Amino acid sequence: MSSSDTEPRVLSTTTVDTRSLQHLAALVRTPESETIDVVAPATNESIGAVPNCSKASVGRAVERSRRAQKSWKQTSISERSAIINRFADLVLERQKWLLDLVQVETGKSRTDAVEELLDVPQTCSYYAESVTDELTPTVRRGALPPATTAKVVYEPVGVVGVISPWNYPLTLSVTDAVAALIGGNTIVLKPDEKTPFIALALCELLTEAGLPDDVFQVVTGEGAVVGSKLIDTVDYITFTGSTETGRVVAARAGENLIDCSLELGGKNPLIVLDDADIETAARGAVQACFTNAGQLCLSTERLYVDESVFDSFISEFIGATRRLTLGTETTFDAEMGSLINQKQLDRVESHVSDAVTHGAEVLTGGRRRTDIGPFCYEPTVLTNVTETMQVATEETFGPVVSVYSVSGVTEAITKANDSMYGLNASVWSKNQDRAQTVASQLDCGTVCINDGYIAGWAAVDTPMGGVKHSGLGRRHGPEGLHRFMEPKTVATSQVGPITAPAFLPNAWYIHGLIALTRIQRRIQSLSKQMGSHRRLR
């Protein structure tokens, strides 16, 4: 475990031009003079400040957004898509600036910063290409065909509030917003107060791409003030963060009778079956456990390894973990960066200390590394972990994983599902059919086979989200677009009111409706049988 072979270039206030940060802070439209300092995790030094918005400022931003939405929803889908595609191009063109900004605000490695940057243009391309098909009105069966017809049209919900987290501030500040924008909604974004500058940079790029004024706004400040006012005034709220805060968001959304989507915590399991390629599984587990120093909602925190391959897997996994390079430089040499702040470091140390006190063994790691950065902590592997320990059931959200030996696949599945969370899981096996069978029995929103999380996260055509206490709703895929749309049914009668004609007695009309219902059911049954026959052929 070491810093890079050469002296690392530590992130500091000189990494990003402070004048550019002042320019970004000025994008927040508020009269308040009170500010919040933003601190670089790599140095624990202030890099700038952003306004601490009041509830009144948030309310005004939502009012501007509501006015802007009236014209934005009338903008053609092709024009909205073109703006989103230009924005994606700008993200790739300004990648160095954005990567520097992500690193200075989060302390993550350059490689991890690239991972989230690439998610943005991929998501933009997907929705720009698919939105026309997804939002084209669809014809449905009418009540009394052919006398009546029906179709479904899709309309934007209105003003969408986005509350984004600090761990992946580039992609999670904008990819949900992209789906909402392309559907004709407007956005008011509340970034985490620890990472506001990247959100403001994205706002500037959207404006440069041609997005009209007030269609995408950023309000900065404390969650209890800004977030609560946002939920009280918007038409839809999407939140990414802890399960504890997610419950508060959901309750407040319920009070306002608005819909919400929540991606929350995880205690994600990784299962190594007895026929897995051990070297590959160990390498994949390192990535799954320690990307962004474990500060990833999809990160693995529990490893269940078949007892027949446990020793060989542990040997490979510990070796690969010890070879990881820690650092805070802006080159690609460091593989794992810093934790976000002292609070997160305290949580990691508390979980490890509690585990060791109650009998767990540290196989590698278990130390903070202030020689590399004030909040750096070694990737840590624990064994002999029991259910009474905090680390066994609580989300650590740091570079700590517990490894368990299991007697077989049944025990692995049972233990993997024994959690209040259900976000992501990973299964490793050379037998694809066997792995698919295991995947079907895991209680979670996404299962990756022979990969930790990227295969699922980067599949932007598929929905991503959690079950149980890991959240509500889905991002990505058609589902990630339709959550921001209201389906409206437009039904048309070709024969006037669906009621008895003046010349027909009511009793005859009722008998006729009953007979027609029987005929319709028979026709539907025959159509289904014929469809099944065609599929069999």
Coordinates of C-alpha atoms in Angstrom, one line a residue:
M1 CA 0.0 0.0 0.0
S2 CA 1.7 3.2 -1.1
S3 CA 1.4 6.5 -2.7
S4 CA 2.6 6.6 -6.3
D5 CA 6.2 5.7 -7.1
T6 CA 6.9 9.4 -7.7
E7 CA 6.0 12.2 -5.4
P8 CA 2.2 12.7 -5.9
R9 CA 1.0 16.1 -7.1
V10 CA -1.4 16.8 -4.4
L11 CA -4.6 18.7 -5.3
S12 CA -4.5 22.2 -3.9
T13 CA -6.1 25.6 -4.5
T14 CA -3.8 26.1 -7.4
T15 CA -5.3 23.1 -9.3
V16 CA -8.4 25.0 -10.3
D17 CA -8.4 28.7 -11.1
T18 CA -10.1 30.4 -8.1
R19 CA -11.3 33.2 -10.4
S20 CA -13.3 30.6 -12.4
L21 CA -14.8 29.3 -9.2
Q22 CA -15.9 32.9 -8.3
H23 CA -17.5 33.2 -11.7
L24 CA -19.4 29.9 -11.2
A25 CA -20.6 31.0 -7.8
A26 CA -22.1 34.1 -9.4
L27 CA -24.4 31.9 -11.4
V28 CA -26.5 31.4 -8.3
R29 CA -29.2 34.1 -8.4
T30 CA -29.8 35.2 -4.8
P31 CA -29.5 38.5 -2.8
E32 CA -28.1 36.7 0.2
S33 CA -24.6 37.6 1.3
E34 CA -24.1 34.6 3.6
T35 CA -21.9 32.0 2.0
I36 CA -20.8 28.4 2.5
D37 CA -17.1 27.4 2.2
V38 CA -16.2 24.6 -0.1
V39 CA -13.2 22.5 1.1
A40 CA -10.8 20.3 -1.0
P41 CA -10.6 16.9 0.6
A42 CA -7.0 16.4 -0.6
T43 CA -5.8 19.4 1.4
N44 CA -8.6 20.3 3.8
E45 CA -8.3 23.8 2.5
S46 CA -11.0 26.1 1.3
I47 CA -11.2 26.5 -2.5
G48 CA -14.0 29.0 -2.6
A49 CA -17.5 29.8 -1.4
V50 CA -21.1 29.7 -2.8
P51 CA -24.2 31.5 -1.6
N52 CA -26.2 30.1 1.2
C53 CA -29.6 30.5 -0.3
S54 CA -32.7 31.2 1.7
K55 CA -36.2 29.7 1.3
A56 CA -37.3 32.8 -0.5
S57 CA -34.5 32.5 -3.0
V58 CA -35.5 28.9 -3.7
G59 CA -39.1 30.0 -4.1
R60 CA -38.1 32.6 -6.7
A61 CA -36.0 30.2 -8.6
V62 CA -38.9 27.7 -8.8
E63 CA -41.2 30.6 -10.0
R64 CA -38.8 31.5 -12.8
S65 CA -38.5 27.8 -13.7
R66 CA -42.3 27.5 -13.9
R67 CA -42.5 30.4 -16.3
A68 CA -39.7 29.1 -18.4
Q69 CA -41.4 25.7 -18.6
K70 CA -44.4 27.0 -20.5
S71 CA -42.2 27.8 -23.5
W72 CA -39.7 25.0 -23.1
K73 CA -42.4 22.3 -23.3
Q74 CA -43.5 23.8 -26.6
T75 CA -40.0 23.5 -28.0
S76 CA -39.8 20.6 -30.5
I77 CA -38.3 17.4 -29.3
S78 CA -35.7 17.6 -32.1
E79 CA -34.6 21.0 -30.9
R80 CA -34.4 19.8 -27.3
S81 CA -32.4 16.8 -28.4
A82 CA -30.0 18.9 -30.4
I83 CA -29.3 21.1 -27.3
I84 CA -28.6 18.0 -25.2
N85 CA -26.3 16.6 -27.8
R86 CA -24.4 19.9 -28.0
F87 CA -24.1 19.8 -24.2
A88 CA -22.6 16.2 -24.4
D89 CA -20.1 17.4 -26.9
L90 CA -19.1 20.3 -24.6
V91 CA -18.6 17.9 -21.7
L92 CA -16.1 15.9 -23.8
E93 CA -14.4 19.0 -25.1
R94 CA -14.0 20.5 -21.6
Q95 CA -13.1 17.2 -20.0
K96 CA -9.8 18.4 -18.4
W97 CA -11.5 21.3 -16.7
L98 CA -14.3 19.2 -15.5
L99 CA -12.0 16.4 -14.3
D100 CA -9.9 18.9 -12.3
L101 CA -13.0 20.3 -10.8
V102 CA -14.4 16.9 -9.8
Q103 CA -11.1 15.9 -8.2
V104 CA -10.6 19.1 -6.3
E105 CA -14.1 18.9 -4.9
T106 CA -14.3 15.2 -4.1
G107 CA -10.6 14.0 -3.7
K108 CA -11.3 11.0 -5.9
S109 CA -8.7 9.5 -8.3
R110 CA -8.5 10.7 -11.9
T111 CA -9.6 7.3 -13.2
D112 CA -12.7 7.4 -11.0
A113 CA -13.5 11.0 -12.2
V114 CA -13.3 9.8 -15.8
E115 CA -15.7 7.0 -15.0
E116 CA -18.5 9.4 -14.0
L117 CA -17.7 12.0 -16.7
L118 CA -18.2 9.4 -19.5
D119 CA -21.7 8.6 -18.1
V120 CA -22.9 12.0 -19.0
P121 CA -22.5 11.9 -22.8
Q122 CA -23.6 8.3 -22.9
T123 CA -26.8 9.2 -21.1
C124 CA -27.3 12.3 -23.3
S125 CA -26.9 10.3 -26.5
Y126 CA -29.3 7.6 -25.3
Y127 CA -32.2 10.0 -24.5
A128 CA -31.6 12.2 -27.5
E129 CA -31.9 9.1 -29.7
S130 CA -34.8 7.4 -27.9
V131 CA -37.0 10.3 -26.8
T132 CA -39.1 10.6 -30.0
D133 CA -40.1 6.9 -30.0
E134 CA -40.8 7.0 -26.2
L135 CA -43.0 10.1 -26.3
T136 CA -44.9 9.4 -29.5
P137 CA -48.6 9.1 -28.6
T138 CA -49.6 5.5 -28.5
V139 CA -52.9 4.1 -29.8
R140 CA -54.7 1.9 -27.3
R141 CA -57.9 -0.2 -27.5
G142 CA -61.0 1.9 -27.0
A143 CA -64.0 1.0 -24.8
L144 CA -66.2 -0.1 -27.7
P145 CA -64.1 -0.4 -30.9
P146 CA -64.6 0.7 -33.6
A147 CA -67.2 3.0 -32.2
T148 CA -64.6 4.5 -29.8
T149 CA -60.9 5.0 -30.0
A150 CA -58.2 5.8 -27.4
K151 CA -54.6 7.1 -27.3
V152 CA -52.1 8.0 -24.7
V153 CA -50.1 11.2 -24.9
Y154 CA -47.2 12.1 -22.7
E155 CA -46.9 15.5 -21.0
P156 CA -44.1 16.8 -18.8
V157 CA -44.8 17.0 -15.1
G158 CA -43.5 20.6 -14.9
V159 CA -40.7 21.8 -12.6
V160 CA -38.4 19.0 -11.4
G161 CA -36.3 19.4 -8.3
V162 CA -33.0 17.5 -8.3
I163 CA -31.1 16.9 -5.0
S164 CA -27.7 15.5 -5.9
P165 CA -25.0 13.9 -3.7
W166 CA -21.3 14.7 -3.2
N167 CA -19.9 11.3 -4.2
Y168 CA -20.6 11.5 -8.0
P169 CA -21.4 15.2 -8.4
L170 CA -20.8 15.3 -12.2
T171 CA -23.0 12.6 -13.4
L172 CA -25.6 12.7 -10.7
S173 CA -26.1 16.4 -11.0
V174 CA -27.1 16.2 -14.6
T175 CA -28.0 12.8 -15.9
D176 CA -31.4 12.7 -14.2
A177 CA -31.9 16.3 -15.3
V178 CA -31.1 15.4 -18.9
A179 CA -34.0 12.9 -19.0
A180 CA -36.4 15.5 -17.5
L181 CA -35.2 18.3 -19.8
I182 CA -35.5 16.3 -23.0
G183 CA -39.1 15.5 -21.9
G184 CA -40.0 19.2 -21.7
N185 CA -39.5 19.8 -17.9
T186 CA -37.5 22.5 -16.3
I187 CA -34.9 21.8 -13.5
V188 CA -34.0 23.4 -10.2
L189 CA -30.9 21.6 -8.9
K190 CA -29.8 21.6 -5.3
P191 CA -26.2 20.1 -5.2
D192 CA -24.6 18.9 -2.0
E193 CA -23.0 21.8 -0.3
K194 CA -19.6 20.0 -0.4
T195 CA -19.6 19.8 -4.2
P196 CA -21.5 22.7 -5.7
F197 CA -18.9 24.0 -8.3
I198 CA -19.2 21.0 -10.6
A199 CA -23.0 21.5 -10.7
L200 CA -22.5 25.2 -11.6
A201 CA -20.0 24.3 -14.3
L202 CA -22.6 21.9 -15.9
C203 CA -25.2 24.7 -15.7
E204 CA -22.8 27.0 -17.6
L205 CA -22.2 24.3 -20.3
L206 CA -25.9 23.8 -20.7
T207 CA -26.4 27.5 -21.3
E208 CA -23.5 27.5 -23.8
A209 CA -25.2 24.5 -25.6
G210 CA -28.3 26.7 -26.1
L211 CA -30.5 25.9 -23.2
P212 CA -32.9 28.9 -22.6
D213 CA -32.7 31.0 -19.5
D214 CA -34.1 29.6 -16.3
V215 CA -34.7 26.1 -17.8
F216 CA -31.9 24.7 -15.6
Q217 CA -31.1 26.6 -12.4
V218 CA -28.8 25.8 -9.4
V219 CA -29.6 26.8 -5.8
T220 CA -26.9 26.3 -3.3
G221 CA -27.1 26.0 0.5
E222 CA -28.0 23.8 3.4
G223 CA -30.2 20.8 2.8
A224 CA -32.6 21.5 5.6
V225 CA -33.4 24.9 4.2
V226 CA -33.0 24.6 0.4
G227 CA -34.0 21.0 0.0
S228 CA -37.2 21.3 2.1
K229 CA -38.3 24.4 0.2
L230 CA -37.6 22.7 -3.1
I231 CA -39.8 19.7 -2.2
D232 CA -42.6 22.1 -1.1
T233 CA -42.7 24.0 -4.4
V234 CA -41.7 21.7 -7.3
D235 CA -43.9 19.2 -9.2
Y236 CA -41.5 16.2 -8.8
I237 CA -38.4 15.5 -6.7
T238 CA -35.5 13.1 -7.4
F239 CA -33.0 12.5 -4.7
T240 CA -29.8 10.5 -4.4
G241 CA -28.3 10.0 -1.0
S242 CA -28.7 8.1 2.3
T243 CA -31.7 6.0 3.2
E244 CA -32.1 8.1 6.3
T245 CA -32.5 11.3 4.4
G246 CA -34.5 9.6 1.7
R247 CA -37.2 8.8 4.2
V248 CA -37.4 12.5 5.0
V249 CA -37.6 13.4 1.3
A250 CA -40.3 10.8 0.6
A251 CA -42.4 11.9 3.6
R252 CA -42.3 15.5 2.6
A253 CA -43.1 14.7 -1.0
G254 CA -46.1 12.7 0.3
E255 CA -47.3 15.7 2.3
N256 CA -47.2 17.7 -0.9
L257 CA -48.8 14.9 -3.0
I258 CA -45.9 15.0 -5.5
D259 CA -44.2 12.0 -7.0
C260 CA -40.5 11.2 -6.3
S261 CA -37.7 8.9 -7.2
L262 CA -35.0 8.0 -4.6
E263 CA -31.7 6.1 -5.1
L264 CA -30.6 5.4 -1.6
G265 CA -28.1 3.3 0.3
G266 CA -26.8 -0.2 -0.3
K267 CA -24.9 -3.0 1.5
N268 CA -24.1 -4.7 -1.8
P269 CA -23.1 -8.4 -1.9
L270 CA -20.7 -10.1 -4.3
I271 CA -20.9 -13.9 -4.7
V272 CA -18.0 -16.0 -5.9
L273 CA -19.2 -19.5 -6.9
D274 CA -17.0 -22.6 -6.8
D275 CA -16.5 -22.5 -10.6
A276 CA -15.4 -18.9 -10.9
D277 CA -12.2 -17.8 -12.5
I278 CA -10.5 -16.8 -9.2
E279 CA -7.9 -14.4 -10.6
T280 CA -10.6 -12.5 -12.6
A281 CA -13.1 -12.5 -9.7
A282 CA -10.5 -11.1 -7.3
R283 CA -9.5 -8.4 -9.7
G284 CA -13.2 -7.5 -10.3
A285 CA -13.9 -7.5 -6.5
V286 CA -11.1 -5.0 -5.9
Q287 CA -12.8 -2.6 -8.4
A288 CA -16.2 -3.3 -7.0
C289 CA -15.1 -2.7 -3.4
F290 CA -12.7 0.2 -3.7
T291 CA -13.7 2.5 -6.6
N292 CA -13.9 6.0 -5.3
A293 CA -12.6 4.7 -1.9
G294 CA -15.9 2.8 -1.5
Q295 CA -18.0 5.9 -1.7
L296 CA -20.3 4.6 -4.3
C297 CA -23.9 3.5 -3.8
L298 CA -23.2 0.4 -6.0
S299 CA -20.0 -0.5 -4.2
T300 CA -19.6 -4.0 -2.7
E301 CA -19.3 -4.2 1.1
R302 CA -20.0 -8.0 1.5
L303 CA -18.1 -10.9 -0.2
Y304 CA -19.6 -14.4 -0.1
V305 CA -17.0 -17.0 -1.3
D306 CA -17.6 -20.7 -1.7
E307 CA -15.6 -22.5 0.9
S308 CA -13.9 -24.7 -1.8
V309 CA -12.2 -21.7 -3.4
F310 CA -12.1 -19.4 -0.3
D311 CA -8.4 -19.7 0.4
S312 CA -7.3 -19.2 -3.2
F313 CA -9.6 -16.3 -3.6
I314 CA -8.5 -14.6 -0.4
S315 CA -4.9 -14.9 -1.5
E316 CA -5.6 -13.3 -4.9
F317 CA -7.9 -10.7 -3.5
I318 CA -5.5 -9.6 -0.7
G319 CA -2.6 -9.4 -3.1
A320 CA -4.5 -7.3 -5.6
T321 CA -5.8 -5.0 -2.8
R322 CA -2.3 -4.4 -1.4
R323 CA -1.1 -3.5 -4.9
L324 CA -3.5 -0.6 -5.1
T325 CA -1.9 2.8 -5.4
L326 CA -3.3 5.5 -3.2
G327 CA -2.9 9.2 -4.0
T328 CA -4.5 12.6 -4.6
E329 CA -2.6 13.6 -7.7
T330 CA -4.2 14.7 -10.9
T331 CA -2.4 12.1 -13.0
F332 CA -3.7 8.6 -13.7
D333 CA -1.1 7.0 -11.4
A334 CA -3.3 6.8 -8.3
E335 CA -6.0 4.1 -8.3
M336 CA -7.8 5.2 -5.1
G337 CA -8.2 8.7 -3.7
S338 CA -9.5 10.3 -0.5
L339 CA -12.6 10.1 1.5
I340 CA -14.7 13.3 1.3
N341 CA -14.2 14.7 4.8
Q342 CA -13.5 14.0 8.5
K343 CA -17.1 12.8 9.2
Q344 CA -16.7 10.1 6.6
L345 CA -13.3 9.1 7.9
D346 CA -14.7 8.9 11.4
R347 CA -17.5 6.6 10.2
V348 CA -15.0 4.2 8.5
E349 CA -12.7 4.1 11.5
S350 CA -15.7 3.6 13.8
H351 CA -16.9 0.6 11.8
V352 CA -13.4 -1.0 11.7
S353 CA -12.7 -0.4 15.3
D354 CA -16.1 -1.8 16.4
A355 CA -15.5 -4.9 14.3
V356 CA -12.0 -5.5 15.6
T357 CA -13.1 -4.9 19.2
H358 CA -15.7 -7.7 18.8
G359 CA -13.4 -10.2 17.2
A360 CA -13.0 -9.4 13.5
E361 CA -9.6 -9.8 11.9
V362 CA -8.1 -7.2 9.6
L363 CA -6.4 -9.0 6.7
T364 CA -5.1 -5.9 5.1
G365 CA -5.4 -2.1 5.6
G366 CA -7.2 -0.7 8.6
R367 CA -5.2 2.6 8.8
R368 CA -5.7 6.2 7.9
R369 CA -2.9 7.6 5.6
T370 CA -2.4 11.3 6.5
D371 CA 0.9 11.1 4.7
I372 CA -1.1 11.0 1.5
G373 CA -4.1 13.2 2.4
P374 CA -5.9 14.3 5.6
F375 CA -8.9 11.9 4.9
C376 CA -7.2 9.0 3.1
Y377 CA -7.7 5.5 4.4
E378 CA -6.3 2.2 3.3
P379 CA -8.5 -0.3 1.4
T380 CA -9.4 -2.7 4.2
V381 CA -10.5 -6.3 4.2
L382 CA -12.1 -7.9 7.3
T383 CA -12.9 -11.5 8.1
N384 CA -14.5 -13.2 11.1
V385 CA -17.3 -10.6 10.9
T386 CA -20.5 -11.4 12.9
E387 CA -24.0 -9.9 12.6
T388 CA -23.5 -8.0 15.9
M389 CA -20.9 -5.7 14.4
Q390 CA -21.9 -2.4 12.8
V391 CA -19.9 -3.2 9.6
A392 CA -22.0 -6.3 9.0
T393 CA -25.3 -4.6 8.5
E394 CA -24.8 -0.8 8.2
E395 CA -23.6 0.9 5.1
T396 CA -20.0 2.0 5.7
F397 CA -19.6 4.0 2.4
G398 CA -15.9 3.6 2.6
P399 CA -13.0 1.3 1.5
V400 CA -14.0 -1.6 3.8
V401 CA -15.3 -5.0 2.9
S402 CA -16.2 -8.1 4.9
V403 CA -15.4 -11.5 3.5
Y404 CA -17.4 -14.6 4.4
S405 CA -16.9 -18.3 3.6
V406 CA -20.1 -20.1 2.6
S407 CA -20.9 -23.8 2.2
G408 CA -22.5 -23.4 -1.2
V409 CA -24.8 -21.4 -3.5
T410 CA -27.9 -21.7 -1.3
E411 CA -26.2 -20.2 1.8
A412 CA -24.6 -17.5 -0.4
I413 CA -28.0 -16.4 -1.8
T414 CA -29.7 -16.5 1.7
K415 CA -27.0 -14.4 3.2
A416 CA -26.8 -12.0 0.3
N417 CA -30.6 -11.4 0.7
D418 CA -30.4 -11.0 4.4
S419 CA -30.2 -7.2 4.4
M420 CA -32.6 -4.3 4.5
Y421 CA -30.9 -3.0 1.3
G422 CA -31.3 -4.2 -2.3
L423 CA -29.5 -2.0 -4.7
N424 CA -26.8 -4.0 -6.6
A425 CA -25.3 -7.5 -6.5
S426 CA -22.5 -9.3 -8.3
V427 CA -22.2 -13.0 -9.2
W428 CA -19.0 -14.7 -10.5
S429 CA -19.1 -18.0 -12.4
K430 CA -17.8 -19.5 -15.6
N431 CA -21.2 -21.0 -16.1
Q432 CA -23.5 -18.3 -17.5
D433 CA -26.7 -20.3 -17.0
R434 CA -25.8 -21.0 -13.4
A435 CA -25.0 -17.4 -12.7
Q436 CA -28.3 -16.3 -14.3
T437 CA -30.2 -18.7 -12.0
V438 CA -28.5 -17.2 -9.0
A439 CA -29.2 -13.7 -10.3
S440 CA -32.9 -14.4 -10.5
Q441 CA -33.0 -15.3 -6.8
L442 CA -31.2 -12.1 -5.5
D443 CA -33.4 -9.3 -4.0
C444 CA -32.0 -6.2 -5.7
G445 CA -32.5 -3.8 -8.5
T446 CA -29.4 -4.8 -10.5
V447 CA -27.3 -7.9 -10.7
C448 CA -24.0 -7.9 -12.6
I449 CA -22.5 -11.2 -13.7
N450 CA -18.7 -11.4 -13.9
D451 CA -18.5 -7.7 -13.2
G452 CA -18.9 -5.5 -10.1
Y453 CA -21.2 -2.7 -11.2
I454 CA -20.2 -1.0 -14.4
A455 CA -21.9 -3.5 -16.7
G456 CA -25.2 -2.5 -15.0
W457 CA -24.6 1.2 -14.5
A458 CA -23.3 1.8 -18.0
A459 CA -26.2 -0.1 -19.6
V460 CA -28.2 3.2 -19.9
D461 CA -31.0 1.5 -21.9
T462 CA -31.9 -0.5 -18.7
P463 CA -33.4 0.8 -15.5
M464 CA -31.3 1.3 -12.4
G465 CA -32.5 1.6 -8.9
G466 CA -33.1 -0.3 -5.7
V467 CA -35.7 -2.4 -3.8
K468 CA -36.4 -2.6 -0.1
H469 CA -34.7 0.3 1.7
S470 CA -32.5 1.1 -1.3
G471 CA -35.0 3.4 -3.0
L472 CA -38.0 4.1 -5.2
G473 CA -38.2 4.4 -8.9
R474 CA -35.5 4.1 -11.6
R475 CA -33.0 6.1 -13.5
H476 CA -31.8 5.2 -17.0
G477 CA -33.8 3.4 -19.7
P478 CA -37.3 4.4 -20.8
E479 CA -38.3 4.2 -17.1
G480 CA -35.9 7.0 -16.3
L481 CA -37.7 9.2 -18.8
H482 CA -41.3 8.3 -18.1
R483 CA -41.0 9.1 -14.4
F484 CA -40.9 12.7 -15.5
M485 CA -43.9 12.5 -17.8
E486 CA -47.7 12.4 -17.1
P487 CA -49.5 10.0 -19.3
K488 CA -52.8 11.5 -20.5
T489 CA -55.6 9.4 -22.1
V490 CA -57.6 11.0 -24.9
A491 CA -60.7 8.9 -25.7
T492 CA -62.9 9.6 -28.7
S493 CA -66.4 8.4 -29.5
Q494 CA -67.5 8.2 -33.1
V495 CA -71.2 7.8 -32.1
G496 CA -71.8 10.4 -29.5
P497 CA -72.5 9.7 -25.8
I498 CA -72.0 6.1 -24.7
T499 CA -75.5 5.8 -23.4
A500 CA -78.9 4.4 -24.5
P501 CA -80.3 6.1 -27.6
A502 CA -83.6 8.0 -27.1
F503 CA -85.5 5.4 -29.2
L504 CA -84.2 2.4 -27.3
P505 CA -85.6 1.2 -23.9
N506 CA -82.9 1.0 -21.2
A507 CA -83.5 -2.7 -20.5
W508 CA -82.7 -3.5 -24.2
Y509 CA -79.6 -1.3 -24.0
I510 CA -78.3 -3.0 -20.9
H511 CA -79.0 -6.5 -22.4
G512 CA -77.1 -5.4 -25.5
L513 CA -74.1 -4.2 -23.5
I514 CA -73.9 -7.5 -21.6
A515 CA -74.0 -9.4 -24.9
L516 CA -71.4 -7.1 -26.4
T517 CA -69.1 -7.6 -23.4
R518 CA -69.4 -11.4 -23.8
I519 CA -68.5 -11.1 -27.5
Q520 CA -65.5 -8.9 -26.8
R521 CA -64.1 -11.3 -24.2
R522 CA -64.5 -14.2 -26.6
I523 CA -62.7 -12.2 -29.4
Q524 CA -59.9 -11.3 -27.0
S525 CA -59.5 -14.9 -25.9
L526 CA -59.4 -16.1 -29.5
S527 CA -56.9 -13.4 -30.5
K528 CA -54.6 -14.4 -27.6
Q529 CA -54.8 -18.1 -28.6
M530 CA -53.9 -17.2 -32.2
G531 CA -51.0 -15.1 -31.1
S532 CA -49.7 -18.0 -29.0
H533 CA -50.0 -20.3 -31.9
R534 CA -48.1 -18.0 -34.2
R535 CA -45.3 -17.7 -31.6
L536 CA -45.0 -21.5 -31.3
R537 CA -44.7 -21.8 -35.0

